[in-house]
mmCIF file of C-alpha atoms in Angstrom:
data_model
loop_
_atom_site.group_PDB
_atom_site.id
_atom_site.type_symbol
_atom_site.label_atom_id
_atom_site.label_comp_id
_atom_site.label_asym_id
_atom_site.label_seq_id
_atom_site.Cartn_x
_atom_site.Cartn_y
_atom_site.Cartn_z
ATOM 1 C CA UNK T 193 0.161 0.275 0.023
ATOM 2 C CA UNK T 194 2.607 2.604 0.930
ATOM 3 C CA UNK T 195 4.209 1.699 -2.538
ATOM 4 C CA UNK T 196 0.443 2.699 -4.173
ATOM 5 C CA UNK T 197 0.625 5.953 -1.817
ATOM 6 C CA UNK T 198 3.730 6.887 -3.272
ATOM 7 C CA UNK T 199 2.815 6.617 -6.749
ATOM 8 C CA UNK T 200 0.100 8.963 -5.828
ATOM 9 C CA UNK T 201 -2.734 7.308 -5.906
ATOM 10 C CA UNK T 202 -6.092 6.777 -2.995
ATOM 11 C CA UNK T 203 -6.336 3.856 -1.870
ATOM 12 C CA UNK T 204 -9.974 2.009 -0.573
ATOM 13 C CA UNK T 205 -9.453 -1.763 0.902
ATOM 14 C CA UNK T 206 -11.039 -4.421 0.273
ATOM 15 C CA UNK T 207 -12.308 -7.747 1.944
ATOM 16 C CA UNK T 208 -10.915 -10.689 0.637
ATOM 17 C CA UNK T 209 -14.490 -11.897 0.464
ATOM 18 C CA UNK T 210 -15.833 -8.210 -1.255
ATOM 19 C CA UNK T 211 -17.769 -9.096 -4.518
ATOM 20 C CA UNK T 212 -16.417 -7.698 -7.622
ATOM 21 C CA UNK T 213 -19.653 -5.607 -8.358
ATOM 22 C CA UNK T 214 -18.641 -4.527 -4.547
ATOM 23 C CA UNK T 215 -15.312 -3.612 -5.710
ATOM 24 C CA UNK T 216 -16.963 -1.890 -9.625
ATOM 25 C CA UNK T 217 -19.612 0.110 -7.762
ATOM 26 C CA UNK T 218 -16.528 2.297 -5.426
ATOM 27 C CA UNK T 219 -14.800 2.587 -9.673
ATOM 28 C CA UNK T 220 -11.493 2.146 -9.102
ATOM 29 C CA UNK T 221 -9.372 3.075 -11.688
ATOM 30 C CA UNK T 222 -7.174 -0.267 -11.368
ATOM 31 C CA UNK T 223 -6.946 -3.345 -8.764
ATOM 32 C CA UNK T 224 -4.617 -4.115 -6.651
ATOM 33 C CA UNK T 225 -4.512 -8.016 -6.223
ATOM 34 C CA UNK T 226 -2.743 -8.041 -3.026
ATOM 35 C CA UNK T 227 -0.159 -10.876 -0.990
ATOM 36 C CA UNK T 228 -1.873 -13.282 1.334
ATOM 37 C CA UNK T 229 -1.078 -16.435 2.714
ATOM 38 C CA UNK T 230 -1.928 -20.066 2.231
ATOM 39 C CA UNK T 231 -2.447 -22.454 -0.503
ATOM 40 C CA UNK T 232 -4.845 -20.798 -3.400
ATOM 41 C CA UNK T 233 -6.932 -23.179 -4.139
ATOM 42 C CA UNK T 234 -8.175 -22.517 -0.983
ATOM 43 C CA UNK T 235 -9.899 -18.960 -1.618
ATOM 44 C CA UNK T 236 -12.307 -20.173 -4.543
ATOM 45 C CA UNK T 237 -14.481 -16.728 -3.800
ATOM 46 C CA UNK T 238 -11.235 -15.157 -4.617
ATOM 47 C CA UNK T 239 -10.609 -16.635 -7.834
ATOM 48 C CA UNK T 240 -14.474 -16.191 -9.192
ATOM 49 C CA UNK T 241 -14.121 -12.444 -7.762
ATOM 50 C CA UNK T 242 -11.291 -11.975 -10.091
ATOM 51 C CA UNK T 243 -12.237 -13.929 -13.354
ATOM 52 C CA UNK T 244 -15.717 -11.302 -13.235
ATOM 53 C CA UNK T 245 -12.798 -8.289 -12.784
ATOM 54 C CA UNK T 246 -10.714 -9.601 -15.713
ATOM 55 C CA UNK T 247 -10.937 -7.048 -18.439
ATOM 56 C CA UNK T 248 -13.234 -4.689 -16.335
ATOM 57 C CA UNK T 249 -10.775 -2.567 -15.115
ATOM 58 C CA UNK T 250 -6.298 -3.332 -15.641
ATOM 59 C CA UNK T 251 -5.071 -5.797 -12.387
ATOM 60 C CA UNK T 252 -1.648 -5.707 -10.759
ATOM 61 C CA UNK T 253 -0.925 -9.221 -8.393
ATOM 62 C CA UNK T 254 2.006 -9.744 -6.380
ATOM 63 C CA UNK T 255 2.155 -13.388 -4.779
ATOM 64 C CA UNK T 256 -1.207 -14.403 -3.415
ATOM 65 C CA UNK T 257 -2.677 -12.327 -6.554
ATOM 66 C CA UNK T 258 -0.377 -14.088 -9.074
ATOM 67 C CA UNK T 259 -1.560 -16.534 -7.932
ATOM 68 C CA UNK T 260 -5.241 -15.864 -8.403
ATOM 69 C CA UNK T 261 -5.086 -14.655 -11.947
ATOM 70 C CA UNK T 262 -2.895 -16.793 -12.797
ATOM 71 C CA UNK T 263 -6.435 -18.892 -11.530
ATOM 72 C CA UNK T 264 -8.818 -16.949 -12.688
ATOM 73 C CA UNK T 265 -7.634 -17.174 -16.194
ATOM 74 C CA UNK T 266 -8.063 -20.707 -15.787
ATOM 75 C CA UNK T 267 -4.561 -22.298 -15.168
ATOM 76 C CA UNK T 268 -3.417 -24.811 -12.132
ATOM 77 C CA UNK T 269 -0.777 -24.014 -9.204
ATOM 78 C CA UNK T 270 2.109 -26.541 -7.743
ATOM 79 C CA UNK T 271 3.134 -26.848 -3.960
ATOM 80 C CA UNK T 272 7.166 -25.893 -4.713
ATOM 81 C CA UNK T 273 9.422 -28.506 -3.273
ATOM 82 C CA UNK T 274 11.283 -26.698 -1.117
ATOM 83 C CA UNK T 275 9.179 -23.458 -1.922
ATOM 84 C CA UNK T 276 10.588 -19.261 -2.253
ATOM 85 C CA UNK T 277 11.209 -17.659 1.061
ATOM 86 C CA UNK T 278 13.701 -14.612 2.211
ATOM 87 C CA UNK T 279 15.565 -12.675 0.097
ATOM 88 C CA UNK T 280 18.127 -12.420 -2.481
ATOM 89 C CA UNK T 281 16.153 -14.176 -5.024
ATOM 90 C CA UNK T 282 17.116 -13.217 -8.337
ATOM 91 C CA UNK T 283 14.492 -12.853 -11.055
ATOM 92 C CA UNK T 284 14.911 -11.670 -14.971
ATOM 93 C CA UNK T 285 12.666 -9.926 -16.915
ATOM 94 C CA UNK T 286 11.652 -11.636 -20.155
ATOM 95 C CA UNK T 287 11.529 -9.155 -21.889
ATOM 96 C CA UNK T 288 14.621 -6.469 -21.362
ATOM 97 C CA UNK T 289 16.969 -9.434 -20.630
ATOM 98 C CA UNK T 290 16.685 -7.345 -16.575
ATOM 99 C CA UNK T 291 18.004 -9.044 -13.514
ATOM 100 C CA UNK T 292 15.774 -7.926 -10.337
ATOM 101 C CA UNK T 293 16.588 -9.049 -6.538
ATOM 102 C CA UNK T 294 13.566 -9.333 -4.997
ATOM 103 C CA UNK T 295 12.357 -11.018 -2.008
ATOM 104 C CA UNK T 296 9.352 -14.395 -1.777
ATOM 105 C CA UNK T 297 7.500 -15.927 0.273
ATOM 106 C CA UNK T 298 5.374 -18.711 -1.756
ATOM 107 C CA UNK T 299 4.966 -22.172 -1.663
ATOM 108 C CA UNK T 300 2.447 -22.796 -4.849
ATOM 109 C CA UNK T 301 3.538 -21.808 -7.826
ATOM 110 C CA UNK T 302 1.496 -20.719 -11.733
ATOM 111 C CA UNK T 303 1.986 -23.722 -13.675
ATOM 112 C CA UNK T 304 2.919 -21.413 -17.079
ATOM 113 C CA UNK T 305 1.860 -25.695 -18.782
ATOM 114 C CA UNK T 306 -1.727 -24.632 -18.131
ATOM 115 C CA UNK T 307 -2.034 -21.407 -19.209
ATOM 116 C CA UNK T 308 -2.532 -20.734 -23.552
ATOM 117 C CA UNK T 309 0.115 -19.851 -23.901
ATOM 118 C CA UNK T 310 -1.409 -17.323 -26.750
ATOM 119 C CA UNK T 311 -3.751 -15.995 -23.842
ATOM 120 C CA UNK T 312 -1.098 -15.216 -21.300
ATOM 121 C CA UNK T 313 3.029 -14.612 -21.968
ATOM 122 C CA UNK T 314 5.389 -15.751 -19.174
ATOM 123 C CA UNK T 315 7.466 -11.891 -17.934
ATOM 124 C CA UNK T 316 9.632 -13.127 -15.434
ATOM 125 C CA UNK T 317 11.480 -16.526 -14.663
ATOM 126 C CA UNK T 318 13.330 -17.477 -11.614
ATOM 127 C CA UNK T 319 16.520 -17.919 -11.683
ATOM 128 C CA UNK T 320 17.327 -20.426 -9.335
ATOM 129 C CA UNK T 321 14.617 -22.673 -10.531
ATOM 130 C CA UNK T 322 13.083 -21.557 -14.007
ATOM 131 C CA UNK T 323 10.111 -21.588 -12.835
ATOM 132 C CA UNK T 324 7.057 -18.754 -13.411
ATOM 133 C CA UNK T 325 7.812 -15.045 -10.849
ATOM 134 C CA UNK T 326 5.637 -13.579 -13.984
ATOM 135 C CA UNK T 327 3.105 -13.293 -16.361
ATOM 136 C CA UNK T 328 0.489 -10.588 -18.291
ATOM 137 C CA UNK T 329 -2.142 -11.087 -19.998
ATOM 138 C CA UNK T 330 -1.374 -10.563 -24.091
ATOM 139 C CA UNK T 331 -4.761 -8.683 -24.944
ATOM 140 C CA UNK T 332 -6.556 -7.050 -21.475
ATOM 141 C CA UNK T 333 -4.956 -4.825 -18.862
ATOM 142 C CA UNK T 334 -3.618 -8.311 -16.488
ATOM 143 C CA UNK T 335 -0.504 -8.747 -15.299
ATOM 144 C CA UNK T 336 1.538 -10.337 -11.435
ATOM 145 C CA UNK T 337 4.192 -11.388 -10.440
ATOM 146 C CA UNK T 338 4.507 -13.788 -8.530
ATOM 147 C CA UNK T 339 7.597 -12.044 -5.401
ATOM 148 C CA UNK T 340 7.189 -8.951 -3.728
ATOM 149 C CA UNK T 341 8.562 -5.468 -4.991
ATOM 150 C CA UNK T 342 7.822 -3.760 -2.156
ATOM 151 C CA UNK T 343 10.447 -5.702 -0.264
ATOM 152 C CA UNK T 344 12.474 -3.433 -1.850
ATOM 153 C CA UNK T 345 16.005 -6.138 -1.986
ATOM 154 C CA UNK T 346 17.224 -4.701 -4.544
ATOM 155 C CA UNK T 347 16.881 -2.080 -2.879
ATOM 156 C CA UNK T 348 14.410 -0.855 -5.259
ATOM 157 C CA UNK T 349 15.147 -2.892 -8.722
ATOM 158 C CA UNK T 350 11.235 -4.453 -9.210
ATOM 159 C CA UNK T 351 9.937 -0.374 -8.161
ATOM 160 C CA UNK T 352 8.938 0.554 -11.483
ATOM 161 C CA UNK T 353 6.195 -2.311 -11.539
ATOM 162 C CA UNK T 354 4.038 0.109 -9.345
ATOM 163 C CA UNK T 355 4.961 2.938 -12.372
ATOM 164 C CA UNK T 356 3.896 0.822 -15.047
ATOM 165 C CA UNK T 357 0.784 -0.437 -13.180
ATOM 166 C CA UNK T 358 -0.588 3.368 -13.171
ATOM 167 C CA UNK T 359 0.602 3.676 -17.100
ATOM 168 C CA UNK T 360 -1.932 0.805 -17.791
ATOM 169 C CA UNK T 361 -4.470 3.143 -15.759
ATOM 170 C CA UNK T 362 -4.109 5.879 -16.822
ATOM 171 C CA UNK T 363 -3.808 3.866 -21.106
ATOM 172 C CA UNK T 364 -7.579 2.167 -19.492
ATOM 173 C CA UNK T 365 -9.373 5.311 -17.208
ATOM 174 C CA UNK T 366 -12.822 5.824 -18.496
#
């Protein structure tokens, strides 16, 4: 939330139980899908809400929000053998070759093989185990990363993602 406020966002926080209608009634410029605990398949109501929000407003997800987006797009998740924990995880942006040093705290991963590559683009890869660390919808304003860009292990390697979200919202402002 601090990172979004720093780039000029006025914020409204909704509980995980909020419906898409409640969220859209606030007429946000964009929707940030935040991090959270546990198995992403344990909250099917959130997955359905994210599915209903797709294409209505720009979406940016991190950590659990990334997994929610992947599941809402029809993908699957799997439990990592060891999980990704702590700082100093190198992640490469597939589009630019840029490597960010990231902070991570998750035990599940979105399986890119379960998503249609004509619809979803893999954008970021973990350089330790080559798992999915980021993706974007090819036509809808939605993207996500598995790691914590707000945690600043680099110390500011991934802060540009918040600027990317602002630019996405500006392009899709009604």
